[in-house]
Amino acid sequence: MTYRAPVRDLAFTLESVAGMADLAATGAFPDYDADVAGAVLEAAGQFSEEVLAPLNRIGDQKGSTYANGAVTAAPGFADAYRQFAAGGWTGLSAATEAGGQALPKALELAAYETVHAANMAFGLCPMLSLASIEALEQVGTEEQKAKYLTKLVSGEWTGAMVLTEPGAGSDLGSLITTATPNGDGTYALNGQKIYITWGDHDATENIVHLVLARLPDAPKGPKGISLFLASKFAVKEDGTLGDRNAFRPVGVEHKLGIHASPTCVMSYEGATAELVGQPNQGLAHMFVMMNAARLAVGVEGVGIAERAYQHALAYALDRRQGRSVWTGEANAPIFDHPDVRRMLSVMKAKISAARAVCLSTGVAADLAKHAGTEEERRRWKGREDLFTPIAKAWSTDIGCEVASMGVQIHGGMGFIEETGAAQYYRDARIAPIYEGTNGIQAMDLVGRKLSMDGGDAAKALIEDMKATLVDLGKLYSGKPVERFATAIEAVEDATLWLLDQKADPNAAADVLAAADAYLKLLGDVAGGWMLAKGALAAKAKLNVKDGDPVWLQGKLDLYEVYAANVLGHVSSRLAAVGQGGDLLRRMTVDALAG
């Protein structure tokens, strides 16, 4: 099954759902318009289809390899990366001063969806470079930008996020890697890091590591972490490369999926490094990278879901079994069985919803910087903060769910590696763990994002949903409208309840017990809101005969599928929000051991 980039869906989501017109109206992106977006998406889709997708299977089978202190990329990956860099794909949203194209973040995310769909293991490499670029743009010195940023933007070098240690996973405050001053303004890094994605490879001549470590006099815990830059090779004054730095991979992890992505164990043995940003502010600086990566991982979830969906759809059209309930045809394609058609429809609806949530988060991030007034920028920043954990966690859960449904549609053949469906399931499973597990995203949502502005961001979102509900009532009647209304009411009830609980110092366990269910509830309803906006936009186009009427009608039908199969179940989400911490406290080891 070949991959086809969903360019039409991506363009429609950007323009008609995510709100790119609002962003274009700011004047912050004078080179952007719908024609530019179309050209970028077409080119990204073509590259992903023709260069990256054919490498996906061999990358899974052969993987990256480690020998003699070095990592070799999977067959074909190094050449594909050089073509990717030559195409300028690492500089889409970067500043022009650094050689970038200064295009909107959402357009970059849309282009990268095709990359992740075609070859998720490949896409992880430039994705981490993009996060490194954002960090250096925000907190790097002018010298560091001149020395490293332009090479990252051009794609000549790649970047790596270096956080996790054997004894310090998500608890970064426990890390023990040290950075000792050398007396010349540089530092010596000593320690071991694990799970470093694309930490070493042969696709580029140099790799820039952004590393969390502790200064000798640093306070304990997260307040004592600083951010350092260590280049694989020393960079001379003229920009050429010098001696090899004193860090190296000591192995690559053997993983469930993404076999072509080298997940390295790295050893730093007096490696020369530079301080990035302020001492002991490394966690705040790293979160610039982390938040960029979280949104990118959400898009990764959408991409792998899209690939699994396309694979399943092709199989359902080809595989023949049983009689069609609609046409009466014997030995009909299994696509004509209602349950298979239901699964495919739900897959498509959830992918469309998750895509819109992620791209809307990208638009909000740019509007938070470029909207016309301080009040508007603050409002959009609230939307970005609120949506980021949802984009990451909810979208990657959908990636796993859709990939699993893809296996199910294949039946027994889905469990056989040769059909390819299993790879998408295996690859998708890492995304809910990346960049802070989805449980951590949920805790961040209810612990910080929900109340950091007194709940204003969530309340503004609910009001926006209610405004769409009014318009939706002019398009549909009955269940499609009622289900959205009930869903909004559930979100509002859960939000107000959580805000009340957070004001009670004795209710911390209740808040954390509600976290996962609340994130999923808010994701489900925000996804429904996105599809409702898409349905309204499609209807407007149908009214003026602007576009393919069958395709546009599909947008209206997708909303109805989502309303029935997702919004129809919000009551269970709401019940889980209110389960309370005491119930979980009672689930002791004795109770759970059986």
Coordinates of C-alpha atoms in Angstrom, one line a residue:
M1 CA 0.0 0.0 0.0
T2 CA 1.5 3.3 -1.1
Y3 CA 1.0 6.5 1.0
R4 CA -1.0 9.4 -0.4
A5 CA -0.5 12.7 1.3
P6 CA -3.9 14.2 2.3
V7 CA -3.1 17.6 0.9
R8 CA -6.7 18.6 0.3
D9 CA -7.7 17.7 3.9
L10 CA -4.7 19.5 5.3
A11 CA -5.4 22.7 3.3
F12 CA -9.1 22.7 4.2
T13 CA -8.2 22.2 7.9
L14 CA -5.7 25.1 7.8
E15 CA -7.9 27.6 6.1
S16 CA -11.5 26.6 7.2
V17 CA -11.0 25.2 10.7
A18 CA -7.7 26.2 12.3
G19 CA -8.1 29.9 11.5
M20 CA -5.2 30.7 9.2
A21 CA -7.1 33.7 7.9
D22 CA -6.9 35.3 11.3
L23 CA -3.2 34.8 11.4
A24 CA -2.7 36.1 7.9
A25 CA -4.7 39.2 8.8
T26 CA -2.0 40.2 11.4
G27 CA 0.5 40.9 8.6
A28 CA 3.2 39.0 10.4
F29 CA 3.6 36.6 7.5
P30 CA 3.6 38.7 4.4
D31 CA 4.9 35.8 2.2
Y32 CA 2.0 33.5 3.3
D33 CA -1.2 33.0 1.4
A34 CA -3.4 30.1 0.4
D35 CA -1.3 29.6 -2.8
V36 CA 1.9 29.4 -0.9
A37 CA 0.3 26.9 1.6
G38 CA -0.9 24.8 -1.3
A39 CA 2.6 24.7 -2.9
V40 CA 4.3 23.8 0.4
L41 CA 1.8 21.0 1.1
E42 CA 2.0 19.6 -2.4
A43 CA 5.8 19.6 -2.3
A44 CA 5.9 18.1 1.2
G45 CA 3.4 15.5 0.1
Q46 CA 5.4 14.6 -3.0
F47 CA 8.6 14.2 -1.1
S48 CA 7.0 12.1 1.6
E49 CA 5.3 9.9 -0.9
E50 CA 8.2 9.4 -3.3
V51 CA 11.3 9.4 -1.0
L52 CA 10.3 8.7 2.6
A53 CA 7.4 6.2 2.3
P54 CA 9.4 3.6 0.3
L55 CA 12.0 3.5 3.1
N56 CA 9.5 2.9 5.8
R57 CA 9.3 -0.9 5.5
I58 CA 13.1 -1.5 5.1
G59 CA 13.7 0.9 8.0
D60 CA 11.5 -1.3 10.2
Q61 CA 13.2 -4.5 9.1
K62 CA 16.8 -3.4 9.1
G63 CA 16.8 -0.6 11.6
S64 CA 19.7 1.6 12.6
T65 CA 22.8 -0.2 13.8
Y66 CA 25.5 0.4 16.4
A67 CA 29.1 -0.7 16.1
N68 CA 32.5 0.6 17.5
G69 CA 31.1 3.7 19.2
A70 CA 29.0 4.9 16.2
V71 CA 25.5 4.7 14.8
T72 CA 24.7 4.0 11.2
A73 CA 21.3 5.1 9.9
A74 CA 19.0 2.5 8.3
P75 CA 19.5 1.8 4.6
G76 CA 18.6 4.9 2.5
F77 CA 17.9 7.2 5.4
A78 CA 21.1 9.2 5.2
D79 CA 20.6 10.0 1.6
A80 CA 16.9 10.8 2.2
Y81 CA 17.9 13.2 5.0
R82 CA 20.3 15.0 2.7
Q83 CA 17.6 15.5 0.2
F84 CA 15.2 16.6 2.9
A85 CA 17.7 19.3 4.1
A86 CA 18.4 20.4 0.5
G87 CA 14.7 21.0 0.1
G88 CA 14.7 23.5 3.0
W89 CA 12.3 21.5 5.1
T90 CA 14.0 22.3 8.4
G91 CA 13.6 26.0 7.9
L92 CA 10.0 26.5 7.2
S93 CA 9.1 28.5 10.3
A94 CA 12.6 29.6 11.3
A95 CA 13.6 33.3 11.2
T96 CA 14.9 34.7 7.9
E97 CA 17.9 36.0 9.8
A98 CA 18.9 32.4 10.4
G99 CA 18.2 31.3 6.8
G100 CA 14.6 30.2 7.4
Q101 CA 11.5 31.0 5.5
A102 CA 9.5 32.6 8.4
L103 CA 6.2 30.8 7.5
P104 CA 3.5 30.1 10.0
K105 CA 4.0 27.3 12.5
A106 CA 0.8 25.6 11.6
L107 CA 1.9 25.2 8.0
E108 CA 5.1 23.6 9.1
L109 CA 3.1 21.2 11.3
A110 CA 0.9 20.3 8.4
A111 CA 3.8 19.7 6.1
Y112 CA 5.5 17.5 8.8
E113 CA 2.3 15.4 9.2
T114 CA 3.1 14.0 5.8
V115 CA 6.6 13.2 6.9
H116 CA 5.5 11.4 10.0
A117 CA 2.9 9.5 8.1
A118 CA 5.2 8.4 5.4
N119 CA 8.1 7.4 7.8
M120 CA 7.7 8.1 11.5
A121 CA 11.2 6.9 12.4
F122 CA 12.7 9.4 9.9
G123 CA 10.5 12.3 11.0
L124 CA 11.8 12.1 14.5
C125 CA 15.2 13.4 13.4
P126 CA 14.2 16.8 11.9
M127 CA 11.5 17.1 14.5
L128 CA 14.1 17.4 17.2
S129 CA 16.1 19.8 15.2
L130 CA 13.0 22.1 15.0
A131 CA 12.8 22.0 18.8
S132 CA 16.5 22.9 19.1
I133 CA 16.0 25.8 16.7
E134 CA 13.2 27.2 18.9
A135 CA 15.3 26.9 22.0
L136 CA 18.3 28.7 20.5
E137 CA 16.1 31.4 18.9
Q138 CA 14.6 32.2 22.3
V139 CA 17.5 31.8 24.8
G140 CA 20.7 31.4 22.7
T141 CA 23.4 34.1 22.6
E142 CA 24.0 35.9 19.3
E143 CA 27.3 34.0 19.0
Q144 CA 25.5 30.7 19.5
K145 CA 22.9 31.6 16.9
A146 CA 25.6 32.5 14.4
K147 CA 27.6 29.4 15.2
Y148 CA 24.9 26.8 15.4
L149 CA 21.5 28.1 14.5
T150 CA 22.1 28.7 10.8
K151 CA 23.4 25.1 10.4
L152 CA 20.4 23.7 12.2
V153 CA 18.0 25.7 10.1
S154 CA 19.7 24.7 6.9
G155 CA 19.6 21.1 8.0
E156 CA 23.3 20.6 7.5
W157 CA 23.4 19.6 11.2
T158 CA 20.8 18.0 13.4
G159 CA 19.8 18.6 17.0
A160 CA 19.1 16.3 19.9
M161 CA 17.3 16.8 23.2
V162 CA 19.3 15.2 25.9
L163 CA 17.3 14.9 29.1
T164 CA 16.7 11.4 30.5
E165 CA 19.1 9.5 32.8
P166 CA 18.9 5.9 34.0
G167 CA 17.8 7.0 37.5
A168 CA 15.8 10.1 36.4
G169 CA 13.1 9.5 33.8
S170 CA 10.3 12.1 33.9
D171 CA 11.6 13.3 37.3
L172 CA 14.3 15.6 35.8
G173 CA 15.0 17.1 39.2
S174 CA 16.8 13.8 40.0
L175 CA 19.4 14.0 37.2
I176 CA 23.0 13.9 38.2
T177 CA 25.0 14.7 35.1
T178 CA 27.5 17.4 36.0
A179 CA 28.9 20.4 34.2
T180 CA 32.2 21.7 35.7
P181 CA 33.7 25.0 34.6
N182 CA 36.8 24.7 32.5
G183 CA 38.0 28.2 33.4
D184 CA 37.7 29.5 29.8
G185 CA 33.9 30.0 29.7
T186 CA 33.3 26.4 28.7
Y187 CA 32.2 23.4 30.8
A188 CA 33.1 19.7 31.1
L189 CA 30.0 17.4 31.0
N190 CA 30.2 14.1 32.7
G191 CA 27.3 11.6 33.0
Q192 CA 25.2 9.1 31.1
K193 CA 21.9 9.8 29.3
I194 CA 19.4 7.3 27.9
Y195 CA 16.6 7.3 25.3
I196 CA 18.3 10.0 23.2
T197 CA 16.5 10.0 19.9
W198 CA 18.8 10.3 16.9
G199 CA 21.6 11.1 19.4
D200 CA 24.1 9.7 16.9
H201 CA 24.0 8.9 13.2
D202 CA 25.8 9.3 10.0
A203 CA 23.3 11.4 8.1
T204 CA 25.0 14.7 8.8
E205 CA 28.5 15.8 9.6
N206 CA 27.7 17.2 13.0
I207 CA 25.0 16.9 15.7
V208 CA 24.2 19.5 18.3
H209 CA 23.2 18.2 21.7
L210 CA 21.2 20.3 24.1
V211 CA 21.9 18.7 27.5
L212 CA 20.5 19.2 31.0
A213 CA 23.2 19.0 33.7
R214 CA 24.1 20.5 37.1
L215 CA 26.7 23.1 38.0
P216 CA 28.9 22.3 41.0
D217 CA 27.1 24.8 43.3
A218 CA 23.6 24.1 42.0
P219 CA 20.8 23.7 44.4
K220 CA 19.2 20.2 44.6
G221 CA 16.1 19.4 42.6
P222 CA 14.7 21.0 39.5
K223 CA 15.9 24.5 40.5
G224 CA 19.5 23.4 40.1
I225 CA 19.3 22.3 36.4
S226 CA 21.1 24.2 33.6
L227 CA 21.0 23.8 29.9
F228 CA 24.2 23.2 27.9
L229 CA 25.1 22.8 24.2
A230 CA 27.6 20.2 23.3
S231 CA 28.6 19.8 19.6
K232 CA 29.7 16.4 18.3
F233 CA 32.7 18.2 16.7
A234 CA 34.3 21.4 17.8
V235 CA 33.3 24.4 15.6
K236 CA 36.2 26.6 14.6
E237 CA 36.1 30.4 14.2
D238 CA 35.6 30.0 10.5
G239 CA 32.7 27.6 10.9
T240 CA 34.6 24.5 9.9
L241 CA 34.7 21.4 12.1
G242 CA 37.6 20.5 14.4
D243 CA 38.2 17.7 16.8
R244 CA 35.6 15.1 18.0
N245 CA 34.1 16.0 21.3
A246 CA 34.3 13.6 24.3
F247 CA 30.8 12.1 24.1
R248 CA 29.7 9.0 22.3
P249 CA 26.9 6.5 22.0
V250 CA 27.5 3.3 23.9
G251 CA 24.5 1.5 22.4
V252 CA 21.1 1.7 20.9
E253 CA 17.9 0.5 22.5
H254 CA 16.0 -2.5 21.0
K255 CA 12.5 -1.2 20.7
L256 CA 8.9 -2.3 20.0
G257 CA 8.7 0.0 17.0
I258 CA 10.4 2.9 15.1
H259 CA 13.4 0.6 14.5
A260 CA 15.0 3.0 12.1
S261 CA 15.1 5.8 14.7
P262 CA 18.4 5.3 16.7
T263 CA 17.4 5.6 20.4
C264 CA 20.9 6.0 21.9
V265 CA 22.5 5.6 25.3
M266 CA 25.0 8.5 25.4
S267 CA 28.1 8.8 27.6
Y268 CA 29.6 12.2 28.3
E269 CA 33.2 11.9 29.4
G270 CA 34.5 15.4 30.0
A271 CA 32.7 16.7 26.9
T272 CA 33.2 20.4 26.1
A273 CA 29.9 22.4 26.4
E274 CA 28.6 25.9 26.4
L275 CA 26.0 27.3 28.8
V276 CA 22.7 28.1 27.1
G277 CA 20.6 30.8 28.8
Q278 CA 20.9 31.4 32.5
P279 CA 22.5 29.2 35.2
N280 CA 19.9 27.0 37.0
Q281 CA 17.2 28.0 34.5
G282 CA 17.7 25.0 32.4
L283 CA 14.3 23.4 33.0
A284 CA 12.5 26.6 31.9
H285 CA 14.8 26.8 28.8
M286 CA 14.3 23.1 28.0
F287 CA 10.5 23.5 28.2
V288 CA 10.8 25.8 25.1
M289 CA 12.1 22.7 23.3
M290 CA 9.7 20.4 25.2
N291 CA 6.5 22.3 24.3
A292 CA 7.6 22.5 20.7
A293 CA 8.3 18.8 20.7
R294 CA 5.0 18.0 22.5
L295 CA 2.9 19.6 19.7
A296 CA 5.1 17.9 17.1
V297 CA 4.5 14.6 18.7
G298 CA 0.8 15.2 18.6
V299 CA 1.1 15.7 14.8
E300 CA 3.1 12.5 14.8
G301 CA 0.1 10.7 16.3
V302 CA -2.1 12.2 13.5
G303 CA 0.4 11.2 10.8
I304 CA 0.7 7.5 11.9
A305 CA -3.1 7.4 12.3
E306 CA -3.5 8.6 8.7
R307 CA -1.1 6.1 7.4
A308 CA -2.8 3.2 9.3
Y309 CA -6.2 4.4 8.0
Q310 CA -5.1 4.5 4.4
H311 CA -3.7 1.1 4.7
A312 CA -6.9 -0.3 6.3
L313 CA -9.1 1.4 3.7
A314 CA -7.1 -0.1 0.8
Y315 CA -7.4 -3.5 2.4
A316 CA -11.1 -3.2 3.0
L317 CA -11.7 -2.3 -0.6
D318 CA -9.6 -5.2 -1.8
R319 CA -10.5 -8.0 0.6
R320 CA -13.7 -9.8 -0.4
Q321 CA -15.9 -11.9 1.9
G322 CA -19.6 -12.3 2.5
R323 CA -22.6 -10.6 1.0
S324 CA -23.1 -6.8 0.9
V325 CA -26.0 -5.7 3.1
W326 CA -26.5 -2.7 0.8
T327 CA -26.0 -4.0 -2.7
G328 CA -26.7 -7.7 -2.2
E329 CA -23.4 -8.5 -4.0
A330 CA -22.0 -11.9 -3.1
N331 CA -18.3 -12.1 -2.2
A332 CA -18.4 -8.3 -1.7
P333 CA -15.5 -6.1 -0.4
I334 CA -15.5 -6.1 3.3
F335 CA -15.8 -2.3 3.0
D336 CA -19.5 -3.1 2.4
H337 CA -19.9 -4.7 5.9
P338 CA -21.5 -2.1 8.3
D339 CA -19.0 -2.7 11.1
V340 CA -16.0 -2.3 8.9
R341 CA -17.5 0.9 7.3
R342 CA -18.2 2.1 10.9
M343 CA -14.6 1.6 12.0
L344 CA -13.2 3.3 8.9
S345 CA -15.6 6.3 9.4
V346 CA -14.7 6.6 13.0
M347 CA -11.0 6.4 12.1
K348 CA -11.4 9.2 9.5
A349 CA -13.4 11.4 11.9
K350 CA -11.0 11.1 14.8
I351 CA -8.0 11.8 12.5
S352 CA -9.7 14.9 11.1
A353 CA -10.5 16.1 14.6
A354 CA -7.0 15.5 16.0
R355 CA -5.4 17.1 12.9
A356 CA -7.6 20.2 13.5
V357 CA -6.7 20.4 17.2
C358 CA -3.0 20.2 16.4
L359 CA -3.1 22.8 13.6
S360 CA -5.3 25.1 15.7
T361 CA -2.7 24.9 18.5
G362 CA 0.0 26.0 15.9
V363 CA -2.2 28.9 14.9
A364 CA -2.7 29.9 18.5
A365 CA 1.0 29.8 19.1
D366 CA 1.7 32.3 16.3
L367 CA -1.3 34.5 17.3
A368 CA 0.1 34.6 20.8
K369 CA 3.1 36.4 19.3
H370 CA 1.6 38.4 16.5
A371 CA -2.0 39.3 17.3
G372 CA -2.7 43.0 17.2
T373 CA -3.2 43.8 20.9
E374 CA -1.8 42.6 24.2
E375 CA -5.2 41.4 25.2
E376 CA -5.5 39.3 22.1
R377 CA -2.0 37.9 22.5
R378 CA -2.8 36.9 26.1
R379 CA -6.0 35.2 25.0
W380 CA -4.2 33.2 22.3
K381 CA -1.4 32.3 24.6
G382 CA -4.0 30.9 27.0
R383 CA -5.5 28.9 24.1
E384 CA -2.0 27.6 23.1
D385 CA -1.2 26.6 26.7
L386 CA -4.6 24.9 27.1
F387 CA -4.4 23.0 23.8
T388 CA -0.8 21.8 23.9
P389 CA -1.3 18.9 26.4
I390 CA -4.5 18.0 24.6
A391 CA -2.8 18.1 21.2
K392 CA 0.0 15.9 22.5
A393 CA -1.9 13.4 24.6
W394 CA -5.3 13.1 22.9
S395 CA -3.9 13.0 19.4
T396 CA -1.3 10.3 20.3
D397 CA -4.0 8.2 22.0
I398 CA -5.9 8.5 18.7
G399 CA -2.8 7.4 16.8
C400 CA -2.7 4.2 18.9
E401 CA -6.5 3.7 18.7
V402 CA -6.7 4.1 14.9
A403 CA -3.6 1.9 14.3
S404 CA -5.2 -0.8 16.5
M405 CA -8.5 -0.5 14.5
G406 CA -6.4 -0.8 11.3
V407 CA -5.1 -4.1 12.6
Q408 CA -8.7 -5.2 13.4
I409 CA -9.9 -4.4 9.9
H410 CA -7.3 -6.6 8.5
G411 CA -8.5 -9.4 10.8
G412 CA -5.9 -12.2 11.2
M413 CA -3.8 -10.8 8.4
G414 CA -3.4 -7.7 10.5
F415 CA -1.4 -9.7 13.1
I416 CA 1.0 -10.9 10.3
E417 CA 3.9 -8.5 9.9
E418 CA 4.0 -8.9 6.1
T419 CA 0.8 -7.0 5.7
G420 CA 2.3 -3.9 7.3
A421 CA -0.6 -3.0 9.6
A422 CA 1.3 -4.2 12.6
Q423 CA 4.2 -1.8 12.1
Y424 CA 1.9 1.2 12.4
Y425 CA 0.5 -0.1 15.6
R426 CA 4.1 -0.8 17.0
D427 CA 5.4 2.6 15.8
A428 CA 2.4 4.5 17.2
R429 CA 2.8 3.1 20.7
I430 CA 5.8 5.3 21.6
A431 CA 4.1 8.6 21.0
P432 CA 1.9 8.6 24.2
I433 CA 5.2 8.1 26.1
Y434 CA 7.3 10.7 24.4
E435 CA 7.9 14.2 25.8
G436 CA 6.2 13.5 29.1
T437 CA 3.8 10.6 29.2
N438 CA 0.1 11.3 28.5
G439 CA -0.6 11.0 32.2
I440 CA 1.9 13.8 32.8
Q441 CA 0.1 15.9 30.1
A442 CA -3.1 15.3 32.0
M443 CA -1.6 16.4 35.3
D444 CA -0.1 19.5 33.6
L445 CA -3.6 20.3 32.2
V446 CA -5.4 20.2 35.5
G447 CA -2.5 21.2 37.7
R448 CA -1.3 24.2 35.8
K449 CA -2.9 25.1 32.5
L450 CA -6.5 25.0 33.7
S451 CA -6.1 27.5 36.5
M452 CA -3.1 29.5 35.6
D453 CA -5.3 32.4 34.4
G454 CA -8.2 31.6 36.8
G455 CA -9.7 29.3 34.3
D456 CA -10.2 32.1 31.7
A457 CA -8.7 30.1 28.8
A458 CA -11.0 27.1 29.4
K459 CA -14.0 29.4 29.9
A460 CA -13.2 31.3 26.6
L461 CA -13.0 28.0 24.8
I462 CA -16.4 26.9 26.1
E463 CA -17.9 30.2 24.9
D464 CA -16.4 29.7 21.5
M465 CA -17.9 26.2 21.4
K466 CA -21.3 27.6 22.4
A467 CA -21.1 30.2 19.5
T468 CA -20.5 27.4 17.1
L469 CA -23.4 25.4 18.6
V470 CA -25.8 28.3 17.7
D471 CA -24.6 28.1 14.0
L472 CA -24.7 24.3 14.0
G473 CA -28.4 24.5 15.0
K474 CA -29.1 26.2 11.6
L475 CA -27.4 23.3 9.8
Y476 CA -28.7 20.2 11.6
S477 CA -31.6 19.3 13.8
G478 CA -32.0 16.5 16.4
K479 CA -29.2 14.3 17.7
P480 CA -26.2 16.0 15.9
V481 CA -26.9 19.3 17.7
E482 CA -28.2 17.7 20.9
R483 CA -25.0 15.7 21.4
F484 CA -22.8 18.7 20.9
A485 CA -24.8 20.7 23.3
T486 CA -24.6 17.9 25.9
A487 CA -20.9 17.6 25.3
I488 CA -20.3 21.3 25.9
E489 CA -22.4 21.1 29.1
A490 CA -20.3 18.2 30.3
V491 CA -17.0 20.1 29.7
E492 CA -18.4 23.1 31.5
D493 CA -19.5 21.1 34.5
A494 CA -16.2 19.3 34.7
T495 CA -14.2 22.5 34.3
L496 CA -16.1 24.4 37.0
W497 CA -15.9 21.4 39.4
L498 CA -12.2 21.1 38.9
L499 CA -11.6 24.8 39.5
D500 CA -13.6 24.5 42.7
Q501 CA -11.6 21.4 43.7
K502 CA -8.3 23.2 43.0
A503 CA -9.3 25.9 45.4
D504 CA -9.6 23.3 48.2
P505 CA -6.1 22.3 49.6
N506 CA -7.6 19.0 50.7
A507 CA -8.8 18.0 47.3
A508 CA -5.5 17.5 45.5
A509 CA -6.1 13.7 45.1
D510 CA -9.5 14.3 43.6
V511 CA -8.0 16.7 41.0
L512 CA -5.3 14.2 40.0
A513 CA -7.7 11.3 39.9
A514 CA -9.8 13.4 37.4
A515 CA -6.8 14.4 35.2
D516 CA -6.9 11.7 32.6
A517 CA -10.6 11.7 32.2
Y518 CA -10.8 15.5 32.0
L519 CA -8.1 15.6 29.3
K520 CA -9.9 13.0 27.2
L521 CA -13.3 14.7 27.7
L522 CA -11.9 18.1 26.7
G523 CA -10.1 16.5 23.7
D524 CA -13.3 14.7 22.6
V525 CA -15.4 17.8 22.8
A526 CA -12.7 20.1 21.2
G527 CA -12.4 17.6 18.4
G528 CA -16.2 17.7 17.9
W529 CA -16.0 21.5 17.8
M530 CA -13.4 21.3 15.1
L531 CA -15.5 19.0 13.0
A532 CA -18.5 21.2 13.6
K533 CA -16.6 24.2 12.2
G534 CA -15.5 22.1 9.3
A535 CA -19.1 21.0 8.6
L536 CA -20.2 24.7 8.6
A537 CA -17.4 25.7 6.3
A538 CA -18.1 22.8 3.9
K539 CA -21.8 23.8 3.9
A540 CA -20.9 27.4 3.0
K541 CA -18.8 26.1 0.1
L542 CA -21.6 23.8 -1.1
N543 CA -24.0 26.7 -1.1
V544 CA -21.9 28.6 -3.6
K545 CA -20.8 25.5 -5.5
D546 CA -17.1 26.1 -4.5
G547 CA -15.4 22.6 -4.6
D548 CA -16.2 19.0 -5.0
P549 CA -19.7 18.5 -3.7
V550 CA -19.2 14.8 -2.7
W551 CA -16.0 15.6 -0.8
L552 CA -17.6 18.6 0.9
Q553 CA -20.7 16.6 1.9
G554 CA -18.3 14.1 3.5
K555 CA -17.2 16.8 5.9
L556 CA -20.9 17.2 7.1
D557 CA -21.2 13.4 7.4
L558 CA -18.0 13.1 9.3
Y559 CA -19.3 15.4 11.9
E560 CA -22.4 13.3 12.3
V561 CA -20.3 10.1 12.6
Y562 CA -18.2 11.8 15.3
A563 CA -21.2 13.1 17.2
A564 CA -22.8 9.6 17.3
N565 CA -19.6 7.6 18.1
V566 CA -17.6 10.1 20.3
L567 CA -19.8 12.9 21.6
G568 CA -22.5 10.3 22.4
H569 CA -20.2 8.9 25.1
V570 CA -19.3 12.1 27.1
S571 CA -21.3 11.0 30.1
S572 CA -18.8 8.2 30.8
R573 CA -15.9 10.7 30.7
L574 CA -17.8 13.0 33.0
A575 CA -18.4 10.2 35.5
A576 CA -14.7 9.3 35.5
V577 CA -13.8 13.0 36.2
G578 CA -15.8 12.8 39.4
Q579 CA -14.6 9.4 40.6
G580 CA -12.6 11.0 43.4
G581 CA -9.2 10.3 44.9
D582 CA -10.5 8.3 47.8
L583 CA -11.7 5.5 45.6
L584 CA -8.2 5.1 44.1
R585 CA -6.7 5.3 47.6
R586 CA -8.7 2.3 48.5
M587 CA -7.3 0.3 45.6
T588 CA -4.4 -1.0 47.7
V589 CA -1.9 -3.6 46.6
D590 CA -3.9 -6.3 48.4
A591 CA -7.0 -5.2 46.5
L592 CA -5.3 -5.2 43.2
A593 CA -3.1 -8.3 43.6
G594 CA -6.1 -10.7 43.5

